[in-house]
Short mmCIF file of C-alpha atoms in Angstrom, two decimals:
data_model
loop_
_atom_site.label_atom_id
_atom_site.label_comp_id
_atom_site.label_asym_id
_atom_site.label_seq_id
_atom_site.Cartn_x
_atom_site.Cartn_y
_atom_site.Cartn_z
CA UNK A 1450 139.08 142.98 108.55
CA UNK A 1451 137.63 143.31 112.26
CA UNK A 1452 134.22 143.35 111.20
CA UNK A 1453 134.59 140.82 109.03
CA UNK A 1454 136.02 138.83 111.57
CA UNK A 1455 133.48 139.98 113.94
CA UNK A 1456 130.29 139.03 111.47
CA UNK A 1457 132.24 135.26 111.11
CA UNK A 1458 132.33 134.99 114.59
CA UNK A 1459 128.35 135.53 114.66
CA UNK A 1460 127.74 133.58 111.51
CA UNK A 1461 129.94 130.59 113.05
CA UNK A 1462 129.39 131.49 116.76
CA UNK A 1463 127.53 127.86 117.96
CA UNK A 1464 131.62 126.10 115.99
CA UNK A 1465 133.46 128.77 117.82
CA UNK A 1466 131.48 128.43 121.34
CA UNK A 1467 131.58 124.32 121.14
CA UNK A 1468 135.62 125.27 120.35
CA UNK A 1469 135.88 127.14 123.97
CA UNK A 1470 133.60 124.64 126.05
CA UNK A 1471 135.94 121.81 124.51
CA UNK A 1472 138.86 123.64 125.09
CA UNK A 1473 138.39 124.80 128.70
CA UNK A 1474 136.94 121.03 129.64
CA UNK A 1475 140.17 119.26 128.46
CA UNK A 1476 142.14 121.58 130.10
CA UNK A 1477 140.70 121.45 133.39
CA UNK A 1478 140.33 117.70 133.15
CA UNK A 1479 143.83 118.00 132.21
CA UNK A 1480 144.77 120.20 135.28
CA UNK A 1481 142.61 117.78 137.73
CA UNK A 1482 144.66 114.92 136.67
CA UNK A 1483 147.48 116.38 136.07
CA UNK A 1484 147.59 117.40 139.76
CA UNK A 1485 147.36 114.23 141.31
CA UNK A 1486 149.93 112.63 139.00
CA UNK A 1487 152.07 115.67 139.91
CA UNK A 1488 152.09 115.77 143.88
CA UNK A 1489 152.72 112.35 143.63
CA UNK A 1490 155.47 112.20 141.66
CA UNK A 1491 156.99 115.66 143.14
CA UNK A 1492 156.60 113.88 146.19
CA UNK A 1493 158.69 110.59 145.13
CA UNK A 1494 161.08 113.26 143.95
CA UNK A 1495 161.64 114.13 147.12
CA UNK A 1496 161.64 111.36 148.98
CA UNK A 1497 164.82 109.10 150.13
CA UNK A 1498 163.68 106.04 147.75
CA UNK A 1499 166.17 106.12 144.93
CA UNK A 1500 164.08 103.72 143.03
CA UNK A 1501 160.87 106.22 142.45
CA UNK A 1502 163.21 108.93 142.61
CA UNK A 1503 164.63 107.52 139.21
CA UNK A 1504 161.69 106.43 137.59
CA UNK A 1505 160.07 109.79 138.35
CA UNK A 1506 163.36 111.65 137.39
CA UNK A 1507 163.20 109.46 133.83
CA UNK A 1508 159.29 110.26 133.34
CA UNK A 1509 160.14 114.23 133.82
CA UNK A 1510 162.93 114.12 131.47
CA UNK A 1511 161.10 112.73 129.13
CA UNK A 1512 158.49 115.01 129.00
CA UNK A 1513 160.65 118.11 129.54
CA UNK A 1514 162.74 117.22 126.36
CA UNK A 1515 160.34 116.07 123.58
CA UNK A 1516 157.85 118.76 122.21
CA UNK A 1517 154.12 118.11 123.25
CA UNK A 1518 152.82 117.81 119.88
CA UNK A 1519 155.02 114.44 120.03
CA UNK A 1520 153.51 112.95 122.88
CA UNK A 1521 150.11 114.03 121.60
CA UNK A 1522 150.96 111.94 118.31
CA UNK A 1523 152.86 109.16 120.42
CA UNK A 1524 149.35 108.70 122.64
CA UNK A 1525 147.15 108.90 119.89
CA UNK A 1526 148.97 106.45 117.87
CA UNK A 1527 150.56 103.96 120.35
CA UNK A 1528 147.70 103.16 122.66
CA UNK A 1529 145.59 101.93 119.78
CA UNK A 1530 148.75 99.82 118.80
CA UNK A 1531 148.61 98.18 122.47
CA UNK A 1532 144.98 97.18 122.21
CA UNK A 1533 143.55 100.78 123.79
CA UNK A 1534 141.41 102.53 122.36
CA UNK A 1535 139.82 106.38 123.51
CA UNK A 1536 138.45 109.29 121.73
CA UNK A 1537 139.96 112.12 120.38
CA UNK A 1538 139.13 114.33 123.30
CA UNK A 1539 140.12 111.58 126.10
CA UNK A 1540 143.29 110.67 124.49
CA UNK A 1541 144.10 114.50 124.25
CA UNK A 1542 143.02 115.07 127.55
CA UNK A 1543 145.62 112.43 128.36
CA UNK A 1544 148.49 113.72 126.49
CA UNK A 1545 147.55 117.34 128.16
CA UNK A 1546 147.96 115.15 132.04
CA UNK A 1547 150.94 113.20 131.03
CA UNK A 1548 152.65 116.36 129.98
CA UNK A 1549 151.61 118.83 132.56
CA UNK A 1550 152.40 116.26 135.16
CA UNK A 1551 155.74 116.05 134.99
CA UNK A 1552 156.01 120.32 135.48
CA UNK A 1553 153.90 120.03 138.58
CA UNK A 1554 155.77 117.63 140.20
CA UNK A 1555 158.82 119.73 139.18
CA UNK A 1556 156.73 122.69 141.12
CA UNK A 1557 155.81 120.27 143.82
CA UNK A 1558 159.60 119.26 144.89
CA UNK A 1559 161.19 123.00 144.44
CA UNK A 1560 158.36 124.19 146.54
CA UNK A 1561 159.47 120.95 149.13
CA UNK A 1562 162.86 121.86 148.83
CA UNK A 1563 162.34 125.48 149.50
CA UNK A 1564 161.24 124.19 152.96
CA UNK A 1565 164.40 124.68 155.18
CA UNK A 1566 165.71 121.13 156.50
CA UNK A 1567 165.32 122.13 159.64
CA UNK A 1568 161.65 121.99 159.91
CA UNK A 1569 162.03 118.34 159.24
CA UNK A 1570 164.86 117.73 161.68
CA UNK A 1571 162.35 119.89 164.22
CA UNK A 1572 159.07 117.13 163.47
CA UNK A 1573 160.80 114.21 163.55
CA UNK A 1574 162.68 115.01 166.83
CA UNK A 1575 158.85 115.25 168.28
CA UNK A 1576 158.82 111.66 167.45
CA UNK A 1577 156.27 112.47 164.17
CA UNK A 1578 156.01 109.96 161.31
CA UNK A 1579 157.67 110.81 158.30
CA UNK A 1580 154.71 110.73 156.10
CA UNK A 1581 152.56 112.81 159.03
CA UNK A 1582 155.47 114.58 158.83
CA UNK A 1583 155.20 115.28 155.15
CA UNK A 1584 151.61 115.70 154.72
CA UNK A 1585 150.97 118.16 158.28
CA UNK A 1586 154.10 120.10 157.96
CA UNK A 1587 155.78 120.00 154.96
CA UNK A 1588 153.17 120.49 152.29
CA UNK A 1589 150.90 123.10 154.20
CA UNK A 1590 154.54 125.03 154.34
CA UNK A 1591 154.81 124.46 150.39
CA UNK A 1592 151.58 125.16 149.57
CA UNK A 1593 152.10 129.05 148.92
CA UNK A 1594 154.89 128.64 146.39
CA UNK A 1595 153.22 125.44 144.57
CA UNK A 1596 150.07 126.84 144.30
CA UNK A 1597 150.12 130.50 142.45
CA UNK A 1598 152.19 128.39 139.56
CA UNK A 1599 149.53 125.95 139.69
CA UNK A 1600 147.44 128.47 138.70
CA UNK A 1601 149.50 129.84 135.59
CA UNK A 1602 149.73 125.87 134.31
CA UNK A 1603 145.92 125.97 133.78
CA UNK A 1604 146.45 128.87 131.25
CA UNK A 1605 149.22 127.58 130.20
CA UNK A 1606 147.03 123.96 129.53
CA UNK A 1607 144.07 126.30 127.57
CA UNK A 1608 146.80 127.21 125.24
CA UNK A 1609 148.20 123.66 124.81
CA UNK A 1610 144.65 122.74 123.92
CA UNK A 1611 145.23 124.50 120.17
CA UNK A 1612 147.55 121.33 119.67
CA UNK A 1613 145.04 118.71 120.08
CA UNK A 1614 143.91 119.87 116.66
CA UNK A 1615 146.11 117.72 114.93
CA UNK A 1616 143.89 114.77 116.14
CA UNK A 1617 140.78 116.55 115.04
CA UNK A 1618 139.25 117.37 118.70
CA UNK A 1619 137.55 120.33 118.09
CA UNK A 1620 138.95 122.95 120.00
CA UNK A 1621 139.49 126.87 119.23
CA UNK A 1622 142.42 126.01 116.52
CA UNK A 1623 140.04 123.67 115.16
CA UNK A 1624 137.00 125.80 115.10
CA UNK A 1625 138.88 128.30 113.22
CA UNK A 1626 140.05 126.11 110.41
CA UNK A 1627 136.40 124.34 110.43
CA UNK A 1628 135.34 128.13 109.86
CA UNK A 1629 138.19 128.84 107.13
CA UNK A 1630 137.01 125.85 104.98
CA UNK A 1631 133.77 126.77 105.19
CA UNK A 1632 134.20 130.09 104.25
CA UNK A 1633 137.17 130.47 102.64
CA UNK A 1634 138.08 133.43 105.00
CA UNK A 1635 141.05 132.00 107.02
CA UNK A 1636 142.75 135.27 108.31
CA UNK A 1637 139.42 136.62 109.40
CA UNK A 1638 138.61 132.91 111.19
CA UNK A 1639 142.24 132.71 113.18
CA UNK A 1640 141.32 136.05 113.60
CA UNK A 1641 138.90 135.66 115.78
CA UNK A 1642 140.69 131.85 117.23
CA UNK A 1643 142.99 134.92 118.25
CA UNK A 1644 140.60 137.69 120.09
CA UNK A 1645 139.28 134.08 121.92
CA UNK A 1646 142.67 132.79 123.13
CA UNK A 1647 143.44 136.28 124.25
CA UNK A 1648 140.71 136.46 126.21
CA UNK A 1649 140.07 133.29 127.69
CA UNK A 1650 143.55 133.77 129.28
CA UNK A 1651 143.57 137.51 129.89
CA UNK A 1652 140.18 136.60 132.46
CA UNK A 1653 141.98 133.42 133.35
CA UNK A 1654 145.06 135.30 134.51
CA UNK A 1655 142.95 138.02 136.32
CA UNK A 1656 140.78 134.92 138.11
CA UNK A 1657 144.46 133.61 138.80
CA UNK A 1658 145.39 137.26 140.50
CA UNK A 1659 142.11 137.73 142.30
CA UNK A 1660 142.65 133.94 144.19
CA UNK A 1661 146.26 134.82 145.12
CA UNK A 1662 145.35 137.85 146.74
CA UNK A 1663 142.46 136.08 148.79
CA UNK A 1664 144.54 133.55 149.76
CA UNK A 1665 147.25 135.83 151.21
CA UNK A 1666 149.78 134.99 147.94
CA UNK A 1667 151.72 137.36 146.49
CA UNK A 1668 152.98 137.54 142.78
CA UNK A 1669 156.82 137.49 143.35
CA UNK A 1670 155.69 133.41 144.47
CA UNK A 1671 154.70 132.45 141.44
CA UNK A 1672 156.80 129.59 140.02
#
């Protein structure tokens, strides 16, 4: 079975490579995007305005309690309906943001919150703006719990990736089932989708580790 596998993976290996460089790209353009939706939104979370406080309340709740592979379909499907229309990869690159956007800003306002009141209390008794007071005091503060999770979300997105195989991007999932039909070898071909995932976020993880402990993070932060 393993060198079967093994001698697909070689026979198939340009399918299975394109599956990884797809896979890694949509996650990190994913991540990128998924960062800026999420500070911004943790950060209306937190704020005193009960307006974007709702909005970005309703936003996380709906992402927190329908399954991805939903919103995936519920992208892919409804912005051609409303005139819009992207590629596979870009609208699953999308779905990936929208989803992943609503956990960071969940990340960003705990790691806020964490932030005794006091330190607040402290800057704006200086006289200090509330946003200077946000973005010089509160977020530097933050940064330490927010980031390490940060971190786990982008394996967490590589994974996710295996779901934009429903609307044919080819990613690792993909690849394998490309190679299965081909070959008519599917347990050796998710096989080796396996050994990939595995160690795509085995390095990812370790890469995750290495940039905690250079940045003075320990483990016990991680979200």
């Amino acid at each position: 079975m393993i060198s079967n596998a093994y001698d697909l993976f070689w026979q198939y290996r340009d399918v299975y490579l394109t599956g990884i460089r797809n896979a890694l790209l949509a996650a990190a353009f994913g991540l990128v995007l998924a960062l800026a939706i999420g500070v911004l939104a943790g950060i209306a979370r937190y704020s005193s305005c009960g307006l974007l406080r709702g909005v970005v309340a309703v936003y996380v709740s709906l992402v927190r309690n329908t399954p991805l592979l939903v919103q995936v379909y519920f992208i892919y499907f409804g912005l051609p309906a409303i005139g819009i229309t992207l590629s596979a990869f870009s609208t699953g690159v999308l779905a990936l943001t929208f989803n992943s956007g609503a956990y960071i800003a969940e990340m960003v306002r705990g790691g806020l919150n964490a932030i005794p009141r006091g330190q607040t209390e402290a800057a704006l008794a200086l006289g200090l703006r509330r946003r200077i007071v946000l973005y010089r005091v509160l977020l530097p503060q933050a940064a330490p719990t927010i980031l390490p999770a940060i971190t786990g979300q982008f394996v967490q997105l590589v994974k996710d990736t295996s779901l934009l195989f429903t609307i044919a991007v080819l990613e690792i999932t993909k690849a394998a089932d490309d190679v299965g039909n081909d070959s008519y070898q599917f347990l050796p071909a998710y096989l080796v989708s396996c050994v990939i995932y595995i160690a795509l976020c085995v390095v990812l993880n370790l890469l995750s580790d290495v940039y905690e402990s250079r940045a003075g993070f320990s483990k016990h932060k991680r979200a």
